PDB file of C-alpha atoms in Angstrom:
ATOM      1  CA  UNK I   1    -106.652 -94.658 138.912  1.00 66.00           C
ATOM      2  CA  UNK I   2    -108.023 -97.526 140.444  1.00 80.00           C
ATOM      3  CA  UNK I   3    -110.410 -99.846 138.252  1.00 94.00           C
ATOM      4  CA  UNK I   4    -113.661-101.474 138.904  1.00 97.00           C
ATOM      5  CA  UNK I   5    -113.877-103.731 141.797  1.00 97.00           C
ATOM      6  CA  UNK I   6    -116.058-106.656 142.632  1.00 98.00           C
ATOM      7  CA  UNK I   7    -116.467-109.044 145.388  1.00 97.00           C
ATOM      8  CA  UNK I   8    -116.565-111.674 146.074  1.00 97.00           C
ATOM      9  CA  UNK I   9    -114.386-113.162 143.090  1.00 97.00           C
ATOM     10  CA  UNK I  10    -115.897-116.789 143.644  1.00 97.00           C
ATOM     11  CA  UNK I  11    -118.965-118.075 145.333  1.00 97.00           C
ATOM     12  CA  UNK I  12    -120.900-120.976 145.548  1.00 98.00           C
ATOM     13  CA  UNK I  13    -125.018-121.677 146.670  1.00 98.00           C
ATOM     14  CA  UNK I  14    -127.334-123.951 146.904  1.00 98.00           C
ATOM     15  CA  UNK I  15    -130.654-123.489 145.088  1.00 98.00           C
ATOM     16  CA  UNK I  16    -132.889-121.874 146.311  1.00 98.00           C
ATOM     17  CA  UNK I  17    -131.152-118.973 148.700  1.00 98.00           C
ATOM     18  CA  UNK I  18    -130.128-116.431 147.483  1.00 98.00           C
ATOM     19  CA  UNK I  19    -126.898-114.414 147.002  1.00 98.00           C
ATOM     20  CA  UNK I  20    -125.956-110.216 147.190  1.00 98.00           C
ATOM     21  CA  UNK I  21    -122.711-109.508 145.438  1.00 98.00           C
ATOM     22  CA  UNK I  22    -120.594-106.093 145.276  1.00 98.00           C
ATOM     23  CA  UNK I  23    -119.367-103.025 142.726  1.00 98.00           C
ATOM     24  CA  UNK I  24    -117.186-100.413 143.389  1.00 98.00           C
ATOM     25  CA  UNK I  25    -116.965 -98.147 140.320  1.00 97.00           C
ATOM     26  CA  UNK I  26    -113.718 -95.859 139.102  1.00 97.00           C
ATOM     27  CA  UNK I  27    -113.629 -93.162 141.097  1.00 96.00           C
ATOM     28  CA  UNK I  28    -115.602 -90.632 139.890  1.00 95.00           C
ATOM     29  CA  UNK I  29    -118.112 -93.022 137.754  1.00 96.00           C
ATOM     30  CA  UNK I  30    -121.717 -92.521 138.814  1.00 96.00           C
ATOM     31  CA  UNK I  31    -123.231 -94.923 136.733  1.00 96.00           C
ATOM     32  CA  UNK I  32    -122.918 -98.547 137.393  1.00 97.00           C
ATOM     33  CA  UNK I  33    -124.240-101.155 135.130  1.00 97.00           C
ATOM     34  CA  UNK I  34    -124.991-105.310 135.188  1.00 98.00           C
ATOM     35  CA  UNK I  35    -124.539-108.029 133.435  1.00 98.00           C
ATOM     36  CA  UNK I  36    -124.669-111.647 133.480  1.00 98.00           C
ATOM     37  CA  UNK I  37    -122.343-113.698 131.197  1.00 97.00           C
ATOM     38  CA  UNK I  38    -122.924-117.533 129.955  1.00 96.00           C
ATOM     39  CA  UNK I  39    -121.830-120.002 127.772  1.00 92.00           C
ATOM     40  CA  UNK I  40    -125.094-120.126 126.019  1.00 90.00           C
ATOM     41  CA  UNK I  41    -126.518-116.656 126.427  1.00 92.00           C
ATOM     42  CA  UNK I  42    -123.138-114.654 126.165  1.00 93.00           C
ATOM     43  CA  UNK I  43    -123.227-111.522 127.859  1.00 96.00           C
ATOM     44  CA  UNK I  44    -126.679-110.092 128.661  1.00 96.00           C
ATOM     45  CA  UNK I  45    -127.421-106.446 130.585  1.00 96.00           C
ATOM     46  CA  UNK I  46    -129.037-107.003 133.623  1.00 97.00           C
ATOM     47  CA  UNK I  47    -129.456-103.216 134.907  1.00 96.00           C
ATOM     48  CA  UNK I  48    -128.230 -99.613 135.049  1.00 96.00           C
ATOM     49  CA  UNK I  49    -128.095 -97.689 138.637  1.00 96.00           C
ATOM     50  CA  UNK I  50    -127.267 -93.895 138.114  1.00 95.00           C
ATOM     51  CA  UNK I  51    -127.966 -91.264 141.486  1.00 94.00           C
ATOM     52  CA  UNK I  52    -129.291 -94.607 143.277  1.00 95.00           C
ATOM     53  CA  UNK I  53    -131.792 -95.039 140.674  1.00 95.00           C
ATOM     54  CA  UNK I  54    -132.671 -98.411 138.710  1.00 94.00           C
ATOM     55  CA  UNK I  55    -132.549 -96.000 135.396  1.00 93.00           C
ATOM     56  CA  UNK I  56    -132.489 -98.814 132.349  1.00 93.00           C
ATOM     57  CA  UNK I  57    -133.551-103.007 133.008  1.00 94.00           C
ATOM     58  CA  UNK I  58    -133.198-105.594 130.474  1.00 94.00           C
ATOM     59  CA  UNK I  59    -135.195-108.724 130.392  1.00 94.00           C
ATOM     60  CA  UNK I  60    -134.378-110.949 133.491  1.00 97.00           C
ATOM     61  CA  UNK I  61    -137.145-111.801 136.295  1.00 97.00           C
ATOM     62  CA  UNK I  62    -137.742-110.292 139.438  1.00 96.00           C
ATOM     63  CA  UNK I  63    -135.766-112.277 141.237  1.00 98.00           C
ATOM     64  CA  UNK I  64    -132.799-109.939 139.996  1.00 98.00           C
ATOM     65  CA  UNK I  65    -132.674-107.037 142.040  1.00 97.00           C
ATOM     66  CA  UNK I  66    -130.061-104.119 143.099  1.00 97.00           C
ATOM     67  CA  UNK I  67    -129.287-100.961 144.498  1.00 97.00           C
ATOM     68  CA  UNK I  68    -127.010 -98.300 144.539  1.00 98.00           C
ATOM     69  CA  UNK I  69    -125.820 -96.409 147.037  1.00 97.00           C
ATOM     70  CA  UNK I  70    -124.912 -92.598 147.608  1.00 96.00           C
ATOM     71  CA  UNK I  71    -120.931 -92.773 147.138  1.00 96.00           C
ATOM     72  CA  UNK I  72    -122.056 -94.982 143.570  1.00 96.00           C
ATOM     73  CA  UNK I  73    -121.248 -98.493 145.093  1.00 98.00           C
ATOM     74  CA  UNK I  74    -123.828-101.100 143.904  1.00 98.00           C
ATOM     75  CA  UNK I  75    -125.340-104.271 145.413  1.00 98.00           C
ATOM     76  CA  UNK I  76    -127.367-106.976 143.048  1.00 98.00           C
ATOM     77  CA  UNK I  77    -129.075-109.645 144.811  1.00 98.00           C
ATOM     78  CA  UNK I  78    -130.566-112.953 143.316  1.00 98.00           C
ATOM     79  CA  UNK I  79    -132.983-114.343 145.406  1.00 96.00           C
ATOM     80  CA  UNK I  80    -134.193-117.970 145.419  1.00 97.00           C
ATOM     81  CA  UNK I  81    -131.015-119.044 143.195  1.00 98.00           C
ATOM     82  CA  UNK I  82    -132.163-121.423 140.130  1.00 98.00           C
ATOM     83  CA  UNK I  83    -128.954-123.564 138.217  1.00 97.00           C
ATOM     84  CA  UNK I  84    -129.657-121.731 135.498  1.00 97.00           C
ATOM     85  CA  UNK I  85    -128.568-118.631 137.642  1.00 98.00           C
ATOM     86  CA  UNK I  86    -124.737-119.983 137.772  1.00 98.00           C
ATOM     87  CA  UNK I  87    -122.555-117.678 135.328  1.00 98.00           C
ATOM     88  CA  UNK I  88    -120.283-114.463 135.786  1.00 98.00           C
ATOM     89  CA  UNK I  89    -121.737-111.319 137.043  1.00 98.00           C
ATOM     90  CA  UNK I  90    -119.965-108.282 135.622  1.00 98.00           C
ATOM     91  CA  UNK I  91    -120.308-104.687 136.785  1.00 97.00           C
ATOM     92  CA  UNK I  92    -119.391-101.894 134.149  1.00 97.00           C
ATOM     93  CA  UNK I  93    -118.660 -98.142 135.260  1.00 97.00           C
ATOM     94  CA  UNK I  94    -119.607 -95.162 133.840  1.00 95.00           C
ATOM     95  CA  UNK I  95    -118.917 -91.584 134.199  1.00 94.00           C
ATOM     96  CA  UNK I  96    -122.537 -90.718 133.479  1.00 89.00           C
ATOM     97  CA  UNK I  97    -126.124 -92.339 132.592  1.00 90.00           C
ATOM     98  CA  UNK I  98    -126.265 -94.454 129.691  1.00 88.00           C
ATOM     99  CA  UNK I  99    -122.927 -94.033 128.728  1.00 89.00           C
ATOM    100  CA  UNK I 100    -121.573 -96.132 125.757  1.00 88.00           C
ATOM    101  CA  UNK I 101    -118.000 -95.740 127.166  1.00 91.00           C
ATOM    102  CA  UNK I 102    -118.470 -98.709 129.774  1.00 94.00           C
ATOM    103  CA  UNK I 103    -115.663-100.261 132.019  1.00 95.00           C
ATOM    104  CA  UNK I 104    -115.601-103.591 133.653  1.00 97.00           C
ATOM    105  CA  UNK I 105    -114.344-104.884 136.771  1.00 97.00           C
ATOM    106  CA  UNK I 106    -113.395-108.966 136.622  1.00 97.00           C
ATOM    107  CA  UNK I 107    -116.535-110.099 137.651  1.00 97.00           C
ATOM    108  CA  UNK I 108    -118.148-112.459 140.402  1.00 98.00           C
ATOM    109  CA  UNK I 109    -118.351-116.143 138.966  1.00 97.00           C
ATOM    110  CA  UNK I 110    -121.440-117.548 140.628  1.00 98.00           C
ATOM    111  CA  UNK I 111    -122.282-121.715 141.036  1.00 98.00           C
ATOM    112  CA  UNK I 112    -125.454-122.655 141.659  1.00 98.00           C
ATOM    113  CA  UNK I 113    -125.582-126.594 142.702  1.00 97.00           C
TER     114      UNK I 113
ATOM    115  CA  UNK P   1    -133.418-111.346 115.820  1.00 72.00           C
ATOM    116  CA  UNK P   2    -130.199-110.423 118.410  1.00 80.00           C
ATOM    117  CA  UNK P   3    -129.416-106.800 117.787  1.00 87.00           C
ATOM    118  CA  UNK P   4    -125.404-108.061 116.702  1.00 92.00           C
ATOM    119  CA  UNK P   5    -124.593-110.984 115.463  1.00 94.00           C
ATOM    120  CA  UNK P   6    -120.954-112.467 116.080  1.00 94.00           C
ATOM    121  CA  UNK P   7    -119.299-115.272 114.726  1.00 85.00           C
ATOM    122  CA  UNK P   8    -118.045-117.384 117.654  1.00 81.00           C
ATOM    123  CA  UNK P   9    -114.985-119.006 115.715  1.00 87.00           C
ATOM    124  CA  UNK P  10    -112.585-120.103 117.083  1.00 95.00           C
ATOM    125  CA  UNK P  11    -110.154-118.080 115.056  1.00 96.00           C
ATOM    126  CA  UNK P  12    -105.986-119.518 115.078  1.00 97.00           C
ATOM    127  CA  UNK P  13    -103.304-117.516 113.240  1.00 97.00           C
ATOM    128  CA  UNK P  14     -99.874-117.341 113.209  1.00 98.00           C
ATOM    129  CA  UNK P  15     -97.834-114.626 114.904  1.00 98.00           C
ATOM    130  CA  UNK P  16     -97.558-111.681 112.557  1.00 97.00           C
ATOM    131  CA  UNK P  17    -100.716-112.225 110.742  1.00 98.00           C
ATOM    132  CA  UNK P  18    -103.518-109.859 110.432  1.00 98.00           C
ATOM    133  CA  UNK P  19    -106.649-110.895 112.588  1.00 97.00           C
ATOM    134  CA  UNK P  20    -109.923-109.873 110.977  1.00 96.00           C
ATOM    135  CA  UNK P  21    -112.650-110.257 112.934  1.00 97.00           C
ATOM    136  CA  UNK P  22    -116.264-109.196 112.053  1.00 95.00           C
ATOM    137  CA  UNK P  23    -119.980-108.645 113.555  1.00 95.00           C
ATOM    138  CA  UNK P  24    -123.193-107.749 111.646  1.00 94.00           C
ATOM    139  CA  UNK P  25    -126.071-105.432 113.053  1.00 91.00           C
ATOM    140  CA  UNK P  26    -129.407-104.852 112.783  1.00 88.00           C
ATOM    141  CA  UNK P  27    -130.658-101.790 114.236  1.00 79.00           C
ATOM    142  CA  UNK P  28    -130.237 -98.394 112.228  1.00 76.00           C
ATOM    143  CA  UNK P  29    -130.699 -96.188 115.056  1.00 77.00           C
ATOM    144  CA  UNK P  30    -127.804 -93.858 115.867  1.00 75.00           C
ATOM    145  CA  UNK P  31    -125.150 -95.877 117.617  1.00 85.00           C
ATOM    146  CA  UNK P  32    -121.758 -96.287 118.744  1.00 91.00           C
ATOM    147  CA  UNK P  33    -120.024 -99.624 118.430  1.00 93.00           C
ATOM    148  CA  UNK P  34    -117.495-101.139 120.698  1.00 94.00           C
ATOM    149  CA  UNK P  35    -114.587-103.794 120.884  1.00 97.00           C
ATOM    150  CA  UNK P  36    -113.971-105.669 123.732  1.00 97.00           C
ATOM    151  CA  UNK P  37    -110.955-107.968 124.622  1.00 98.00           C
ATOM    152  CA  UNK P  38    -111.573-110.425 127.152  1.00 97.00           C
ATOM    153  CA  UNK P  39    -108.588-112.978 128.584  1.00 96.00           C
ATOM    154  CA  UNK P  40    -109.473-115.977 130.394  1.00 92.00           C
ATOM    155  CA  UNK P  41    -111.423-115.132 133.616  1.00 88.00           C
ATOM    156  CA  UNK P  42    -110.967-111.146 133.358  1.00 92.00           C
ATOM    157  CA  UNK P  43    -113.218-108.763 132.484  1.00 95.00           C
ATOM    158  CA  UNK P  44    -114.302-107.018 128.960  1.00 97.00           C
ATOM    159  CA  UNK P  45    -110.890-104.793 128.395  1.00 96.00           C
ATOM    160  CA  UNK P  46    -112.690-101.797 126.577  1.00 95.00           C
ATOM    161  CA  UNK P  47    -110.138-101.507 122.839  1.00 96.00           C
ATOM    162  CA  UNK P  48    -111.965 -98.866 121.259  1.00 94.00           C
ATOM    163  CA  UNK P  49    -115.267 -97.549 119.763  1.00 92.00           C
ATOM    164  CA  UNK P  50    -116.662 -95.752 116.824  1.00 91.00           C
ATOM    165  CA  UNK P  51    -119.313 -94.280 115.678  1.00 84.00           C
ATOM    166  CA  UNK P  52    -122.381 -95.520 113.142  1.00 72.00           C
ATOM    167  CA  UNK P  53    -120.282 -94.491 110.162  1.00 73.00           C
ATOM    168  CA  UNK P  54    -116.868 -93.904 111.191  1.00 73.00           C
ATOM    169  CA  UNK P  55    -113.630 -95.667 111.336  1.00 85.00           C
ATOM    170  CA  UNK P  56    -110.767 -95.523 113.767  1.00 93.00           C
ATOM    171  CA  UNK P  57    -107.099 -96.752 114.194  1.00 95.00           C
ATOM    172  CA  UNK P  58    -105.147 -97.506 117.939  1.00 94.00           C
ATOM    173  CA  UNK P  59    -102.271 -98.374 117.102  1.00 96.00           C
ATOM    174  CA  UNK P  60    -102.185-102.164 115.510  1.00 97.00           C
ATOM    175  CA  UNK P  61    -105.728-101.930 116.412  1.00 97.00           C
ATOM    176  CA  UNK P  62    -108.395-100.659 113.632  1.00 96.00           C
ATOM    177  CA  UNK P  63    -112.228-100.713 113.707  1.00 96.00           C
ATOM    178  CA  UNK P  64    -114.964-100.079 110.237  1.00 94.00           C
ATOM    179  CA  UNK P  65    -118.535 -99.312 109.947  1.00 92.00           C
ATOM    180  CA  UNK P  66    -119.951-100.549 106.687  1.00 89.00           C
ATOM    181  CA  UNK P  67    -123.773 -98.668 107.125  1.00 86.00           C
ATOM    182  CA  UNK P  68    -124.702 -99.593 103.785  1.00 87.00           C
ATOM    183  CA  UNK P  69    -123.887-103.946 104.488  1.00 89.00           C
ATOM    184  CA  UNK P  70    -124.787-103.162 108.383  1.00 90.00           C
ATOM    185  CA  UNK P  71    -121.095-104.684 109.283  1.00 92.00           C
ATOM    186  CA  UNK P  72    -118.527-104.039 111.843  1.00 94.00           C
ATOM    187  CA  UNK P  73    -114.868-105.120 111.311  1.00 95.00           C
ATOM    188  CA  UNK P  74    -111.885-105.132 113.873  1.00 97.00           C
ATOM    189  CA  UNK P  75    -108.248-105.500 112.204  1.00 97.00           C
ATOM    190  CA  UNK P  76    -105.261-106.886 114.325  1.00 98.00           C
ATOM    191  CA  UNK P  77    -102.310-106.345 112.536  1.00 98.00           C
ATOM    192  CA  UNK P  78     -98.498-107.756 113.443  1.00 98.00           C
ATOM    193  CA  UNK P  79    -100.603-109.952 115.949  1.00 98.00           C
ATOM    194  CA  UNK P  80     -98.913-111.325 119.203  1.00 98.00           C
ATOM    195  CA  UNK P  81     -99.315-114.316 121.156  1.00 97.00           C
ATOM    196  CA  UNK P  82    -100.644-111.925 123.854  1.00 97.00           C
ATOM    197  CA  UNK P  83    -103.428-110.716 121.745  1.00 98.00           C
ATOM    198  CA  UNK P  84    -105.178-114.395 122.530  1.00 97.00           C
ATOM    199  CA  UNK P  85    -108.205-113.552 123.916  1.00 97.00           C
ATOM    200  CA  UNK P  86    -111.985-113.529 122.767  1.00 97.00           C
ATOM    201  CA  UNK P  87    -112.852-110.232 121.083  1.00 98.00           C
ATOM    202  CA  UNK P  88    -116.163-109.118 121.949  1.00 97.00           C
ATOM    203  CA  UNK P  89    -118.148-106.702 119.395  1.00 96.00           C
ATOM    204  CA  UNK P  90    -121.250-104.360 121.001  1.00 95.00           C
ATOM    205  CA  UNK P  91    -123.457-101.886 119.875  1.00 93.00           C
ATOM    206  CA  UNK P  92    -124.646 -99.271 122.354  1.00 91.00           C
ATOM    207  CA  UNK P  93    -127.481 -97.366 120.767  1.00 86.00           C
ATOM    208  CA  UNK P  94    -129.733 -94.668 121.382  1.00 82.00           C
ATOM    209  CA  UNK P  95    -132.848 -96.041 121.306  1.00 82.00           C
ATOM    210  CA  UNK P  96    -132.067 -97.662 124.006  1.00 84.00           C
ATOM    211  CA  UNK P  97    -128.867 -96.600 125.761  1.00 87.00           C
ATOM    212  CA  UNK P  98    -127.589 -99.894 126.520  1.00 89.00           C
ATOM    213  CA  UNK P  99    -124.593-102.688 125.393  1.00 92.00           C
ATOM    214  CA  UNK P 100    -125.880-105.281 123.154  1.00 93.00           C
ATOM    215  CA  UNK P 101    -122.920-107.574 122.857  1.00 95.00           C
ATOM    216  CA  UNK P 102    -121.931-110.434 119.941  1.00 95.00           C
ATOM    217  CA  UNK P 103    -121.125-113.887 120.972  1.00 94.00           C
ATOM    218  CA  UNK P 104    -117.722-113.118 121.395  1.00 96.00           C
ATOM    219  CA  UNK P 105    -114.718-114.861 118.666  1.00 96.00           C
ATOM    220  CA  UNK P 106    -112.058-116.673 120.298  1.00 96.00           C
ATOM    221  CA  UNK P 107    -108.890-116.239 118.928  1.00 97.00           C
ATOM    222  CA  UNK P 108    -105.911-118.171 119.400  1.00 97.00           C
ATOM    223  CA  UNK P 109    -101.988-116.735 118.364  1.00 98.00           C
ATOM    224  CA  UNK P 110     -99.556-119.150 117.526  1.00 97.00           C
ATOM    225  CA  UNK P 111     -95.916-118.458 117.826  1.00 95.00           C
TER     226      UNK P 111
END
């Protein structure tokens, strides 16, 4: 079975625009979940899409935004990108809602200059 | 106060020995916790979970729950090169059905 995959792998933006990257969950997942990992911060949940609902958030500004779509793909978008905003962007699949049993695809590693 | 707590090592043994790794928690809500193994720019690998008060053994691989000191241990035994990664501890819980995750431990095996 194939695992979770992201893209792009690698990107690079300048402050201030802003930046959609992709999830495409194990087949059969319907939940896909966020997260943002940094040196400082480690890795923090962003949000949790289940039936192309935003279901669970954790603490990060508006600016962090996503969607999920009806065959359980997911989109997050960061608009007007900040430095702090450069780190690797992990999606997790689920098989249902707040599922502990979470899988991760390699991530999107994000600069900001 | 961070829901787990992880200390961020680094951690170097030799091959063979038995890596002991360990997180501390804060929350006593019912709650699974996780292990994660993460190589150089991959993803979280998912090792194994347990629940508030149980233990379980994969192979080399085996996670505690110590409720009454709120810690969480994961044992590598007969450790390989290949199991250099950084282990990453999280508690899921359901108070809040999300992944709170530890610093992370690097760990480094030497042959």
């Amino acid at each position: 079975k194939a695992g979770v995959t992201q893209t792009p792998r690698y990107l690079i933006k300048t402050r201030g625009q802003q930046v959609t990257l992709s999830c495409s969950p194990i087949s059969g997942h319907r939940s896909v979940s966020w997260y943002q990992q940094t040196p400082g911060q480690g890795l923090q949940f962003l949000f949790e899409y289940f039936s192309e609902t935003q279901r669970n958030k954790g603490n990060f500004p508006g600016r962090f935004s996503g969607r999920q779509f009806s065959n359980s793909r997911s989109e997050m978008n960061v608009s007007t990108l900040e430095l702090g905003d450069s780190a690797l962007y992990l999606c997790a699949s689920s098989l249902l809602q707040g599922d502990n049993e979470q899988y991760f695809g390699p991530g999107t590693r994000l600069t900001v200059t | 106060q961070k829901e787990v707590e992880q200390d961020p090592g680094p951690l170097s043994v030799p091959e063979g020995a038995i890596v002991s790794l360990n997180c501390t928690y804060s929350n006593s809500a019912f709650q699974y916790f996780m292990w994660y193994r993460q190589y150089s720019r991959k993803g979280p690998e998912l090792l194994m979970y347990t629940y508030s008060s149980g233990n379980k053994e994969d192979g080399r691989f085996t996670a505690q729950v110590d409720k009454s000191s709120k810690y969480i241990s994961l044992f590598i035994r007969d450790s390989q090169p290949s199991d250099s990664a950084t282990y990453l501890c999280a508690r899921w819980g359901s108070n809040d059905y999300k992944l709170s995750f530890g610093a992370g431990t690097t760990v480094t095996v030497r042959a």
